[in-house]
């Protein structure tokens, strides 16, 4: 029996166990995916190291990492893959021969979702709202796809500045600007990405003024619950092409499945499993 799981807080509603176990079942692999929920277990953040050691000693093949440990886990690992170093966060850990290696699959998840979901999207000039953990992965994905000018906005301007600094070190030819989150100008941009939590069922609303959207622009949301956020609904009504957050979540899970189990996941099958969940 292969063992995998998810470490985080408040993760009881996560669909990851279903996604990973269904994919394993379809491939004839025995896999148990366990939630290590620090809230449900009443554990302090300082227990993270002990939990990693326990999973290693119990023969886990790897695990996913989510809020609030995507950065805190980094110094506790033996190695970091290029994806984790570039993004500055870990959401997947592989365990091989007792060594823990951190990866980031959010970046490839967003990149592949954008590539397949909006293949015609013009990518010269993009506005990204939200520069948190997922935003770092999204910005790296956008720049790696050839975005030449990226405008970053975050109500926490320090987070936007810090991310811009890191990005400038990797993407020397791109122009990366910080813009004020309360005075967003959509005029010159080809597309807009929401990487804030605004639009989640628990945080309704939109992070941009959708009345300013034009039909030739594209709009992507990484929020996936609900699947069609207010932002996407209003962007669609304005004639924009839109991309929802489910492509990213499925593709990051498929990539994580392969890193953890060593077996390639079938993205279309995982998509069907996600819809069934
Ligand atoms: P986070 O808390 O690390 O970052 C969110 C950022 O948004 C913060 O920096 C915050 O200051 C900023 N923000 C909040 N409201 C804003 C506003 N109105 N305008 C501008 N900036 C604002 O969270 P995260 O881990 O980056 O996740 C963000 C959201 O992305 C989550 O709520 C989740 O819904 C979604 N997500 C989706 C996927 C996926 O695979 N589709 C993966 C991870 C996260």
PDB file of C-alpha atoms and ligand atoms in Angstrom:
ATOM      1  CA  UNK A   1       0.000   0.000   0.000  1.00  0.00           C
ATOM      2  CA  UNK A   2       1.454   3.380  -1.045  1.00  0.00           C
ATOM      3  CA  UNK A   3       0.931   6.191   1.447  1.00  0.00           C
ATOM      4  CA  UNK A   4       0.375   9.829   0.578  1.00  0.00           C
ATOM      5  CA  UNK A   5      -1.488  12.745   2.162  1.00  0.00           C
ATOM      6  CA  UNK A   6      -2.021  16.433   2.723  1.00  0.00           C
ATOM      7  CA  UNK A   7      -0.602  18.565   5.545  1.00  0.00           C
ATOM      8  CA  UNK A   8      -2.346  21.826   6.422  1.00  0.00           C
ATOM      9  CA  UNK A   9      -5.055  23.450   8.491  1.00  0.00           C
ATOM     10  CA  UNK A  10      -8.789  23.413   7.946  1.00  0.00           C
ATOM     11  CA  UNK A  11      -8.559  20.859   5.150  1.00  0.00           C
ATOM     12  CA  UNK A  12     -11.496  18.590   5.979  1.00  0.00           C
ATOM     13  CA  UNK A  13     -13.342  19.618   2.779  1.00  0.00           C
ATOM     14  CA  UNK A  14     -10.317  18.967   0.541  1.00  0.00           C
ATOM     15  CA  UNK A  15     -10.994  16.945  -2.604  1.00  0.00           C
ATOM     16  CA  UNK A  16      -7.381  15.782  -2.813  1.00  0.00           C
ATOM     17  CA  UNK A  17      -7.981  12.366  -1.142  1.00  0.00           C
ATOM     18  CA  UNK A  18     -10.698  11.598  -3.668  1.00  0.00           C
ATOM     19  CA  UNK A  19      -8.668  12.852  -6.660  1.00  0.00           C
ATOM     20  CA  UNK A  20      -5.499  10.937  -5.763  1.00  0.00           C
ATOM     21  CA  UNK A  21      -7.190   7.717  -4.620  1.00  0.00           C
ATOM     22  CA  UNK A  22      -9.506   7.596  -7.675  1.00  0.00           C
ATOM     23  CA  UNK A  23      -6.567   8.039 -10.048  1.00  0.00           C
ATOM     24  CA  UNK A  24      -4.603   5.323  -8.219  1.00  0.00           C
ATOM     25  CA  UNK A  25      -7.592   2.968  -8.353  1.00  0.00           C
ATOM     26  CA  UNK A  26      -7.972   3.546 -12.096  1.00  0.00           C
ATOM     27  CA  UNK A  27      -4.311   2.584 -12.530  1.00  0.00           C
ATOM     28  CA  UNK A  28      -4.618  -0.521 -10.326  1.00  0.00           C
ATOM     29  CA  UNK A  29      -2.386   1.020  -7.622  1.00  0.00           C
ATOM     30  CA  UNK A  30      -3.111   0.682  -3.902  1.00  0.00           C
ATOM     31  CA  UNK A  31      -2.820   4.198  -2.441  1.00  0.00           C
ATOM     32  CA  UNK A  32      -4.085   5.670   0.815  1.00  0.00           C
ATOM     33  CA  UNK A  33      -4.247   9.475   0.949  1.00  0.00           C
ATOM     34  CA  UNK A  34      -4.565  10.802   4.522  1.00  0.00           C
ATOM     35  CA  UNK A  35      -5.416  14.292   5.786  1.00  0.00           C
ATOM     36  CA  UNK A  36      -3.017  15.594   8.431  1.00  0.00           C
ATOM     37  CA  UNK A  37      -5.186  18.487   9.583  1.00  0.00           C
ATOM     38  CA  UNK A  38      -3.388  20.501  12.278  1.00  0.00           C
ATOM     39  CA  UNK A  39      -6.728  22.067  13.304  1.00  0.00           C
ATOM     40  CA  UNK A  40      -8.575  18.758  13.658  1.00  0.00           C
ATOM     41  CA  UNK A  41      -5.571  17.275  15.510  1.00  0.00           C
ATOM     42  CA  UNK A  42      -5.138  20.424  17.697  1.00  0.00           C
ATOM     43  CA  UNK A  43      -1.455  20.580  16.780  1.00  0.00           C
ATOM     44  CA  UNK A  44       0.672  23.751  17.007  1.00  0.00           C
ATOM     45  CA  UNK A  45       2.612  24.883  13.908  1.00  0.00           C
ATOM     46  CA  UNK A  46       5.803  23.861  15.741  1.00  0.00           C
ATOM     47  CA  UNK A  47       4.768  20.174  15.344  1.00  0.00           C
ATOM     48  CA  UNK A  48       5.449  20.336  11.589  1.00  0.00           C
ATOM     49  CA  UNK A  49       8.947  18.812  11.847  1.00  0.00           C
ATOM     50  CA  UNK A  50       7.660  15.887  13.944  1.00  0.00           C
ATOM     51  CA  UNK A  51       4.885  15.189  11.449  1.00  0.00           C
ATOM     52  CA  UNK A  52       7.364  15.126   8.546  1.00  0.00           C
ATOM     53  CA  UNK A  53       9.611  12.709  10.450  1.00  0.00           C
ATOM     54  CA  UNK A  54       6.614  10.508  11.272  1.00  0.00           C
ATOM     55  CA  UNK A  55       5.547  10.334   7.618  1.00  0.00           C
ATOM     56  CA  UNK A  56       9.081   9.516   6.533  1.00  0.00           C
ATOM     57  CA  UNK A  57       9.405   6.791   9.209  1.00  0.00           C
ATOM     58  CA  UNK A  58       5.997   5.310   8.325  1.00  0.00           C
ATOM     59  CA  UNK A  59       7.077   4.848   4.710  1.00  0.00           C
ATOM     60  CA  UNK A  60       5.039   7.594   2.991  1.00  0.00           C
ATOM     61  CA  UNK A  61       5.950   8.087  -0.692  1.00  0.00           C
ATOM     62  CA  UNK A  62       5.234  11.794  -0.347  1.00  0.00           C
ATOM     63  CA  UNK A  63       2.538  14.318   0.495  1.00  0.00           C
ATOM     64  CA  UNK A  64       0.981  17.624  -0.469  1.00  0.00           C
ATOM     65  CA  UNK A  65       1.388  20.787   1.585  1.00  0.00           C
ATOM     66  CA  UNK A  66      -1.093  23.616   1.898  1.00  0.00           C
ATOM     67  CA  UNK A  67      -1.905  26.665   4.000  1.00  0.00           C
ATOM     68  CA  UNK A  68      -0.154  27.677   6.265  1.00  0.00           C
ATOM     69  CA  UNK A  69       2.909  25.490   5.647  1.00  0.00           C
ATOM     70  CA  UNK A  70       3.932  26.049   2.001  1.00  0.00           C
ATOM     71  CA  UNK A  71       6.911  28.176   3.070  1.00  0.00           C
ATOM     72  CA  UNK A  72       7.404  26.939   6.629  1.00  0.00           C
ATOM     73  CA  UNK A  73       8.107  23.435   5.313  1.00  0.00           C
ATOM     74  CA  UNK A  74      11.015  24.535   3.109  1.00  0.00           C
ATOM     75  CA  UNK A  75      13.863  24.617   5.683  1.00  0.00           C
ATOM     76  CA  UNK A  76      12.769  21.200   7.005  1.00  0.00           C
ATOM     77  CA  UNK A  77      13.377  19.405   3.680  1.00  0.00           C
ATOM     78  CA  UNK A  78      16.557  17.745   2.402  1.00  0.00           C
ATOM     79  CA  UNK A  79      16.276  19.167  -1.104  1.00  0.00           C
ATOM     80  CA  UNK A  80      14.295  21.611  -3.233  1.00  0.00           C
ATOM     81  CA  UNK A  81      13.455  21.042  -6.897  1.00  0.00           C
ATOM     82  CA  UNK A  82      13.886  23.968  -9.323  1.00  0.00           C
ATOM     83  CA  UNK A  83      10.099  24.598  -9.319  1.00  0.00           C
ATOM     84  CA  UNK A  84      10.078  25.171  -5.542  1.00  0.00           C
ATOM     85  CA  UNK A  85      13.164  27.376  -5.645  1.00  0.00           C
ATOM     86  CA  UNK A  86      11.746  29.607  -8.378  1.00  0.00           C
ATOM     87  CA  UNK A  87       8.302  30.025  -6.817  1.00  0.00           C
ATOM     88  CA  UNK A  88       9.603  30.184  -3.234  1.00  0.00           C
ATOM     89  CA  UNK A  89       6.977  27.738  -1.926  1.00  0.00           C
ATOM     90  CA  UNK A  90       6.432  23.970  -1.722  1.00  0.00           C
ATOM     91  CA  UNK A  91       3.099  22.234  -2.287  1.00  0.00           C
ATOM     92  CA  UNK A  92       4.360  18.687  -2.943  1.00  0.00           C
ATOM     93  CA  UNK A  93       7.035  16.614  -1.211  1.00  0.00           C
ATOM     94  CA  UNK A  94       8.473  13.349  -2.552  1.00  0.00           C
ATOM     95  CA  UNK A  95      10.084  10.896  -0.137  1.00  0.00           C
ATOM     96  CA  UNK A  96      12.700   8.561  -1.592  1.00  0.00           C
ATOM     97  CA  UNK A  97      15.254   6.592   0.455  1.00  0.00           C
ATOM     98  CA  UNK A  98      14.355   8.659   3.505  1.00  0.00           C
ATOM     99  CA  UNK A  99      15.090  11.983   1.765  1.00  0.00           C
ATOM    100  CA  UNK A 100      12.413  14.660   1.405  1.00  0.00           C
ATOM    101  CA  UNK A 101      12.410  16.783  -1.771  1.00  0.00           C
ATOM    102  CA  UNK A 102      10.087  19.780  -2.156  1.00  0.00           C
ATOM    103  CA  UNK A 103       8.395  20.697  -5.450  1.00  0.00           C
ATOM    104  CA  UNK A 104       5.862  23.286  -6.570  1.00  0.00           C
ATOM    105  CA  UNK A 105       3.178  22.050  -8.953  1.00  0.00           C
ATOM    106  CA  UNK A 106       0.916  25.156  -8.798  1.00  0.00           C
ATOM    107  CA  UNK A 107       3.092  26.882 -11.384  1.00  0.00           C
ATOM    108  CA  UNK A 108       2.886  24.115 -13.970  1.00  0.00           C
ATOM    109  CA  UNK A 109      -0.798  23.690 -13.041  1.00  0.00           C
ATOM    110  CA  UNK A 110      -1.647  27.271 -13.980  1.00  0.00           C
ATOM    111  CA  UNK A 111       0.640  27.283 -17.015  1.00  0.00           C
ATOM    112  CA  UNK A 112      -0.885  24.150 -18.541  1.00  0.00           C
ATOM    113  CA  UNK A 113      -4.402  25.262 -17.696  1.00  0.00           C
ATOM    114  CA  UNK A 114      -3.896  28.622 -19.442  1.00  0.00           C
ATOM    115  CA  UNK A 115      -2.186  26.997 -22.417  1.00  0.00           C
ATOM    116  CA  UNK A 116      -4.942  24.505 -23.014  1.00  0.00           C
ATOM    117  CA  UNK A 117      -7.919  26.585 -21.825  1.00  0.00           C
ATOM    118  CA  UNK A 118      -7.093  29.868 -23.584  1.00  0.00           C
ATOM    119  CA  UNK A 119      -4.732  28.843 -26.389  1.00  0.00           C
ATOM    120  CA  UNK A 120      -5.367  32.041 -28.384  1.00  0.00           C
ATOM    121  CA  UNK A 121      -4.794  34.426 -25.472  1.00  0.00           C
ATOM    122  CA  UNK A 122      -2.522  37.393 -26.220  1.00  0.00           C
ATOM    123  CA  UNK A 123       0.121  37.454 -23.526  1.00  0.00           C
ATOM    124  CA  UNK A 124       2.063  40.671 -24.078  1.00  0.00           C
ATOM    125  CA  UNK A 125       0.665  42.655 -21.209  1.00  0.00           C
ATOM    126  CA  UNK A 126      -1.112  41.083 -18.235  1.00  0.00           C
ATOM    127  CA  UNK A 127      -2.553  42.402 -14.969  1.00  0.00           C
ATOM    128  CA  UNK A 128      -2.387  40.005 -12.002  1.00  0.00           C
ATOM    129  CA  UNK A 129      -4.283  40.860  -8.829  1.00  0.00           C
ATOM    130  CA  UNK A 130      -3.009  38.981  -5.765  1.00  0.00           C
ATOM    131  CA  UNK A 131       0.656  38.325  -4.964  1.00  0.00           C
ATOM    132  CA  UNK A 132       0.364  35.660  -2.244  1.00  0.00           C
ATOM    133  CA  UNK A 133       1.465  32.028  -2.315  1.00  0.00           C
ATOM    134  CA  UNK A 134      -0.587  30.977  -5.332  1.00  0.00           C
ATOM    135  CA  UNK A 135       0.066  34.366  -6.969  1.00  0.00           C
ATOM    136  CA  UNK A 136       3.817  33.673  -6.939  1.00  0.00           C
ATOM    137  CA  UNK A 137       3.223  30.453  -8.896  1.00  0.00           C
ATOM    138  CA  UNK A 138       0.851  32.196 -11.324  1.00  0.00           C
ATOM    139  CA  UNK A 139       3.251  35.076 -12.005  1.00  0.00           C
ATOM    140  CA  UNK A 140       6.101  32.668 -12.703  1.00  0.00           C
ATOM    141  CA  UNK A 141       3.854  30.718 -15.050  1.00  0.00           C
ATOM    142  CA  UNK A 142       2.779  33.874 -16.915  1.00  0.00           C
ATOM    143  CA  UNK A 143       6.354  35.082 -17.380  1.00  0.00           C
ATOM    144  CA  UNK A 144       7.545  31.621 -18.432  1.00  0.00           C
ATOM    145  CA  UNK A 145       4.799  31.662 -21.095  1.00  0.00           C
ATOM    146  CA  UNK A 146       6.267  34.866 -22.536  1.00  0.00           C
ATOM    147  CA  UNK A 147       4.372  37.713 -20.848  1.00  0.00           C
ATOM    148  CA  UNK A 148       6.530  40.772 -21.513  1.00  0.00           C
ATOM    149  CA  UNK A 149       4.884  43.243 -19.180  1.00  0.00           C
ATOM    150  CA  UNK A 150       3.300  42.130 -15.930  1.00  0.00           C
ATOM    151  CA  UNK A 151       1.402  44.503 -13.660  1.00  0.00           C
ATOM    152  CA  UNK A 152       1.087  43.223 -10.106  1.00  0.00           C
ATOM    153  CA  UNK A 153      -1.481  44.502  -7.611  1.00  0.00           C
ATOM    154  CA  UNK A 154      -2.051  43.467  -4.001  1.00  0.00           C
ATOM    155  CA  UNK A 155      -3.762  45.268  -1.131  1.00  0.00           C
ATOM    156  CA  UNK A 156      -0.627  44.293   0.796  1.00  0.00           C
ATOM    157  CA  UNK A 157       1.830  46.286  -1.293  1.00  0.00           C
ATOM    158  CA  UNK A 158       4.841  44.706   0.479  1.00  0.00           C
ATOM    159  CA  UNK A 159       3.841  41.299  -0.854  1.00  0.00           C
ATOM    160  CA  UNK A 160       3.585  42.685  -4.392  1.00  0.00           C
ATOM    161  CA  UNK A 161       7.002  44.371  -4.051  1.00  0.00           C
ATOM    162  CA  UNK A 162       8.655  41.246  -2.690  1.00  0.00           C
ATOM    163  CA  UNK A 163       7.248  39.075  -5.468  1.00  0.00           C
ATOM    164  CA  UNK A 164       8.249  41.613  -8.139  1.00  0.00           C
ATOM    165  CA  UNK A 165      11.818  41.646  -6.792  1.00  0.00           C
ATOM    166  CA  UNK A 166      12.059  37.853  -6.963  1.00  0.00           C
ATOM    167  CA  UNK A 167      10.553  37.733 -10.464  1.00  0.00           C
ATOM    168  CA  UNK A 168      12.932  40.399 -11.780  1.00  0.00           C
ATOM    169  CA  UNK A 169      15.841  38.185 -10.719  1.00  0.00           C
ATOM    170  CA  UNK A 170      14.574  35.302 -12.892  1.00  0.00           C
ATOM    171  CA  UNK A 171      12.975  37.055 -15.871  1.00  0.00           C
ATOM    172  CA  UNK A 172      15.503  39.682 -16.861  1.00  0.00           C
ATOM    173  CA  UNK A 173      13.769  40.802 -20.073  1.00  0.00           C
ATOM    174  CA  UNK A 174      10.287  41.305 -18.611  1.00  0.00           C
ATOM    175  CA  UNK A 175       8.932  44.590 -17.274  1.00  0.00           C
ATOM    176  CA  UNK A 176       7.268  44.039 -13.892  1.00  0.00           C
ATOM    177  CA  UNK A 177       5.356  46.968 -12.375  1.00  0.00           C
ATOM    178  CA  UNK A 178       3.488  47.353  -9.116  1.00  0.00           C
ATOM    179  CA  UNK A 179       0.110  49.085  -9.373  1.00  0.00           C
ATOM    180  CA  UNK A 180      -2.264  50.224  -6.629  1.00  0.00           C
ATOM    181  CA  UNK A 181      -5.002  47.635  -5.962  1.00  0.00           C
ATOM    182  CA  UNK A 182      -7.660  50.316  -5.445  1.00  0.00           C
ATOM    183  CA  UNK A 183      -6.926  52.195  -8.702  1.00  0.00           C
ATOM    184  CA  UNK A 184      -6.626  49.485 -11.322  1.00  0.00           C
ATOM    185  CA  UNK A 185      -6.516  50.628 -14.915  1.00  0.00           C
ATOM    186  CA  UNK A 186      -7.500  47.853 -17.310  1.00  0.00           C
ATOM    187  CA  UNK A 187      -6.971  49.912 -20.475  1.00  0.00           C
ATOM    188  CA  UNK A 188      -3.759  48.580 -21.945  1.00  0.00           C
ATOM    189  CA  UNK A 189      -3.798  44.959 -20.760  1.00  0.00           C
ATOM    190  CA  UNK A 190      -4.507  41.883 -22.885  1.00  0.00           C
ATOM    191  CA  UNK A 191      -5.667  39.800 -19.953  1.00  0.00           C
ATOM    192  CA  UNK A 192      -6.348  39.789 -16.234  1.00  0.00           C
ATOM    193  CA  UNK A 193      -5.775  37.076 -13.613  1.00  0.00           C
ATOM    194  CA  UNK A 194      -7.426  37.041 -10.206  1.00  0.00           C
ATOM    195  CA  UNK A 195      -5.061  35.374  -7.720  1.00  0.00           C
ATOM    196  CA  UNK A 196      -6.798  36.748  -4.613  1.00  0.00           C
ATOM    197  CA  UNK A 197      -9.374  34.818  -2.570  1.00  0.00           C
ATOM    198  CA  UNK A 198     -12.077  37.344  -3.622  1.00  0.00           C
ATOM    199  CA  UNK A 199     -14.866  35.443  -5.352  1.00  0.00           C
ATOM    200  CA  UNK A 200     -14.719  32.369  -3.132  1.00  0.00           C
ATOM    201  CA  UNK A 201     -18.079  31.408  -1.686  1.00  0.00           C
ATOM    202  CA  UNK A 202     -16.830  32.702   1.673  1.00  0.00           C
ATOM    203  CA  UNK A 203     -15.444  35.964   0.153  1.00  0.00           C
ATOM    204  CA  UNK A 204     -17.939  37.181  -2.457  1.00  0.00           C
ATOM    205  CA  UNK A 205     -17.196  40.067  -4.817  1.00  0.00           C
ATOM    206  CA  UNK A 206     -14.610  40.841  -7.478  1.00  0.00           C
ATOM    207  CA  UNK A 207     -11.051  42.135  -7.184  1.00  0.00           C
ATOM    208  CA  UNK A 208     -11.415  44.393 -10.270  1.00  0.00           C
ATOM    209  CA  UNK A 209     -14.115  46.746 -11.592  1.00  0.00           C
ATOM    210  CA  UNK A 210     -15.666  44.491 -14.216  1.00  0.00           C
ATOM    211  CA  UNK A 211     -17.506  47.424 -15.860  1.00  0.00           C
ATOM    212  CA  UNK A 212     -14.123  48.442 -17.342  1.00  0.00           C
ATOM    213  CA  UNK A 213     -13.588  45.106 -19.158  1.00  0.00           C
ATOM    214  CA  UNK A 214     -13.534  44.980 -22.974  1.00  0.00           C
ATOM    215  CA  UNK A 215     -14.627  42.020 -25.080  1.00  0.00           C
ATOM    216  CA  UNK A 216     -11.171  41.462 -26.585  1.00  0.00           C
ATOM    217  CA  UNK A 217      -9.614  40.863 -23.148  1.00  0.00           C
ATOM    218  CA  UNK A 218      -9.337  37.471 -21.432  1.00  0.00           C
ATOM    219  CA  UNK A 219      -9.954  36.876 -17.728  1.00  0.00           C
ATOM    220  CA  UNK A 220      -8.675  33.981 -15.612  1.00  0.00           C
ATOM    221  CA  UNK A 221      -9.661  33.228 -12.028  1.00  0.00           C
ATOM    222  CA  UNK A 222      -7.725  30.783  -9.870  1.00  0.00           C
ATOM    223  CA  UNK A 223     -10.562  30.554  -7.352  1.00  0.00           C
ATOM    224  CA  UNK A 224     -12.369  27.283  -8.095  1.00  0.00           C
ATOM    225  CA  UNK A 225     -15.104  27.185  -5.459  1.00  0.00           C
ATOM    226  CA  UNK A 226     -17.473  28.208  -6.938  1.00  0.00           C
ATOM    227  CA  UNK A 227     -16.330  27.221 -10.386  1.00  0.00           C
ATOM    228  CA  UNK A 228     -17.957  30.266 -12.002  1.00  0.00           C
ATOM    229  CA  UNK A 229     -17.067  33.244  -9.809  1.00  0.00           C
ATOM    230  CA  UNK A 230     -18.793  36.621 -10.052  1.00  0.00           C
ATOM    231  CA  UNK A 231     -15.694  37.857 -11.912  1.00  0.00           C
ATOM    232  CA  UNK A 232     -15.995  35.173 -14.586  1.00  0.00           C
ATOM    233  CA  UNK A 233     -19.745  35.603 -14.905  1.00  0.00           C
ATOM    234  CA  UNK A 234     -19.413  39.361 -15.473  1.00  0.00           C
ATOM    235  CA  UNK A 235     -16.395  38.950 -17.767  1.00  0.00           C
ATOM    236  CA  UNK A 236     -18.301  36.437 -19.885  1.00  0.00           C
ATOM    237  CA  UNK A 237     -21.233  38.861 -20.056  1.00  0.00           C
ATOM    238  CA  UNK A 238     -18.807  41.549 -21.277  1.00  0.00           C
ATOM    239  CA  UNK A 239     -17.765  39.208 -24.114  1.00  0.00           C
ATOM    240  CA  UNK A 240     -14.350  38.256 -22.689  1.00  0.00           C
ATOM    241  CA  UNK A 241     -12.909  34.752 -22.988  1.00  0.00           C
ATOM    242  CA  UNK A 242     -12.613  33.226 -19.527  1.00  0.00           C
ATOM    243  CA  UNK A 243     -10.704  30.504 -17.683  1.00  0.00           C
ATOM    244  CA  UNK A 244     -11.851  29.076 -14.349  1.00  0.00           C
ATOM    245  CA  UNK A 245      -9.624  27.737 -11.554  1.00  0.00           C
ATOM    246  CA  UNK A 246     -10.441  24.046 -11.915  1.00  0.00           C
ATOM    247  CA  UNK A 247      -7.884  23.470 -14.699  1.00  0.00           C
ATOM    248  CA  UNK A 248      -5.123  24.650 -12.365  1.00  0.00           C
ATOM    249  CA  UNK A 249      -6.252  22.573  -9.413  1.00  0.00           C
ATOM    250  CA  UNK A 250      -6.581  19.392 -11.494  1.00  0.00           C
ATOM    251  CA  UNK A 251      -3.274  19.851 -13.283  1.00  0.00           C
ATOM    252  CA  UNK A 252      -1.370  20.619 -10.080  1.00  0.00           C
ATOM    253  CA  UNK A 253      -2.874  17.447  -8.582  1.00  0.00           C
ATOM    254  CA  UNK A 254      -1.920  15.372 -11.649  1.00  0.00           C
ATOM    255  CA  UNK A 255       1.657  16.632 -11.457  1.00  0.00           C
ATOM    256  CA  UNK A 256       1.775  15.972  -7.695  1.00  0.00           C
ATOM    257  CA  UNK A 257       0.414  12.437  -8.210  1.00  0.00           C
ATOM    258  CA  UNK A 258       3.299  11.687 -10.566  1.00  0.00           C
ATOM    259  CA  UNK A 259       5.931  13.212  -8.265  1.00  0.00           C
ATOM    260  CA  UNK A 260       4.651  11.248  -5.269  1.00  0.00           C
ATOM    261  CA  UNK A 261       3.828   7.870  -6.844  1.00  0.00           C
ATOM    262  CA  UNK A 262       6.177   7.830  -9.834  1.00  0.00           C
ATOM    263  CA  UNK A 263       3.171   7.046 -12.096  1.00  0.00           C
ATOM    264  CA  UNK A 264       1.903   9.497 -14.712  1.00  0.00           C
ATOM    265  CA  UNK A 265      -1.666  10.691 -14.041  1.00  0.00           C
ATOM    266  CA  UNK A 266      -4.373  10.932 -16.694  1.00  0.00           C
ATOM    267  CA  UNK A 267      -5.517  14.599 -16.616  1.00  0.00           C
ATOM    268  CA  UNK A 268      -8.805  13.935 -18.437  1.00  0.00           C
ATOM    269  CA  UNK A 269      -9.675  11.141 -15.996  1.00  0.00           C
ATOM    270  CA  UNK A 270      -8.796  13.356 -13.008  1.00  0.00           C
ATOM    271  CA  UNK A 271     -11.015  16.057 -14.481  1.00  0.00           C
ATOM    272  CA  UNK A 272     -13.925  13.606 -14.605  1.00  0.00           C
ATOM    273  CA  UNK A 273     -13.213  12.524 -11.013  1.00  0.00           C
ATOM    274  CA  UNK A 274     -13.161  16.190  -9.939  1.00  0.00           C
ATOM    275  CA  UNK A 275     -16.552  16.814 -11.587  1.00  0.00           C
ATOM    276  CA  UNK A 276     -17.965  13.737  -9.845  1.00  0.00           C
ATOM    277  CA  UNK A 277     -16.749  15.027  -6.481  1.00  0.00           C
TER     278      UNK A 277
HETATM  279  P1  LIG B   1      -2.690  34.122   0.061  1.00  0.00           P
HETATM  280  O1  LIG B   1      -3.449  34.530   1.265  1.00  0.00           O
HETATM  281  O2  LIG B   1      -1.262  33.652   0.203  1.00  0.00           O
HETATM  282  O3  LIG B   1      -2.643  35.365  -0.971  1.00  0.00           O
HETATM  283  C1  LIG B   1      -3.759  36.120  -1.346  1.00  0.00           C
HETATM  284  C2  LIG B   1      -3.286  37.535  -1.654  1.00  0.00           C
HETATM  285  O4  LIG B   1      -4.380  38.296  -2.159  1.00  0.00           O
HETATM  286  C3  LIG B   1      -2.762  38.268  -0.414  1.00  0.00           C
HETATM  287  O5  LIG B   1      -1.469  38.753  -0.673  1.00  0.00           O
HETATM  288  C4  LIG B   1      -3.791  39.382  -0.203  1.00  0.00           C
HETATM  289  O6  LIG B   1      -3.212  40.561   0.330  1.00  0.00           O
HETATM  290  C5  LIG B   1      -4.307  39.596  -1.607  1.00  0.00           C
HETATM  291  N1  LIG B   1      -5.635  40.210  -1.681  1.00  0.00           N
HETATM  292  C6  LIG B   1      -6.749  39.882  -0.989  1.00  0.00           C
HETATM  293  N2  LIG B   1      -7.783  40.654  -1.369  1.00  0.00           N
HETATM  294  C7  LIG B   1      -7.335  41.479  -2.342  1.00  0.00           C
HETATM  295  C8  LIG B   1      -7.930  42.480  -3.149  1.00  0.00           C
HETATM  296  N3  LIG B   1      -9.236  42.801  -3.032  1.00  0.00           N
HETATM  297  N4  LIG B   1      -7.170  43.116  -4.058  1.00  0.00           N
HETATM  298  C9  LIG B   1      -5.849  42.823  -4.171  1.00  0.00           C
HETATM  299  N5  LIG B   1      -5.237  41.881  -3.438  1.00  0.00           N
HETATM  300  C10 LIG B   1      -5.956  41.200  -2.541  1.00  0.00           C
HETATM  301  O7  LIG B   1      -3.562  33.034  -0.666  1.00  0.00           O
HETATM  302  P2  LIG B   1      -3.090  32.064  -1.859  1.00  0.00           P
HETATM  303  O8  LIG B   1      -2.546  30.813  -1.300  1.00  0.00           O
HETATM  304  O9  LIG B   1      -2.249  32.855  -2.806  1.00  0.00           O
HETATM  305  O10 LIG B   1      -4.496  31.698  -2.528  1.00  0.00           O
HETATM  306  C11 LIG B   1      -5.344  32.684  -3.100  1.00  0.00           C
HETATM  307  C12 LIG B   1      -6.593  32.004  -3.628  1.00  0.00           C
HETATM  308  O11 LIG B   1      -6.246  31.208  -4.741  1.00  0.00           O
HETATM  309  C13 LIG B   1      -7.200  31.006  -2.624  1.00  0.00           C
HETATM  310  O12 LIG B   1      -8.191  31.654  -1.891  1.00  0.00           O
HETATM  311  C14 LIG B   1      -7.742  29.893  -3.479  1.00  0.00           C
HETATM  312  O13 LIG B   1      -9.116  30.129  -3.730  1.00  0.00           O
HETATM  313  C15 LIG B   1      -7.025  30.052  -4.792  1.00  0.00           C
HETATM  314  N6  LIG B   1      -6.104  28.932  -5.124  1.00  0.00           N
HETATM  315  C16 LIG B   1      -6.404  28.199  -6.226  1.00  0.00           C
HETATM  316  C17 LIG B   1      -5.555  27.185  -6.610  1.00  0.00           C
HETATM  317  C18 LIG B   1      -5.899  26.348  -7.829  1.00  0.00           C
HETATM  318  O14 LIG B   1      -5.255  25.330  -8.040  1.00  0.00           O
HETATM  319  N7  LIG B   1      -6.862  26.753  -8.648  1.00  0.00           N
HETATM  320  C19 LIG B   1      -4.405  26.891  -5.877  1.00  0.00           C
HETATM  321  C20 LIG B   1      -4.122  27.681  -4.749  1.00  0.00           C
HETATM  322  C21 LIG B   1      -4.980  28.704  -4.390  1.00  0.00           C
END
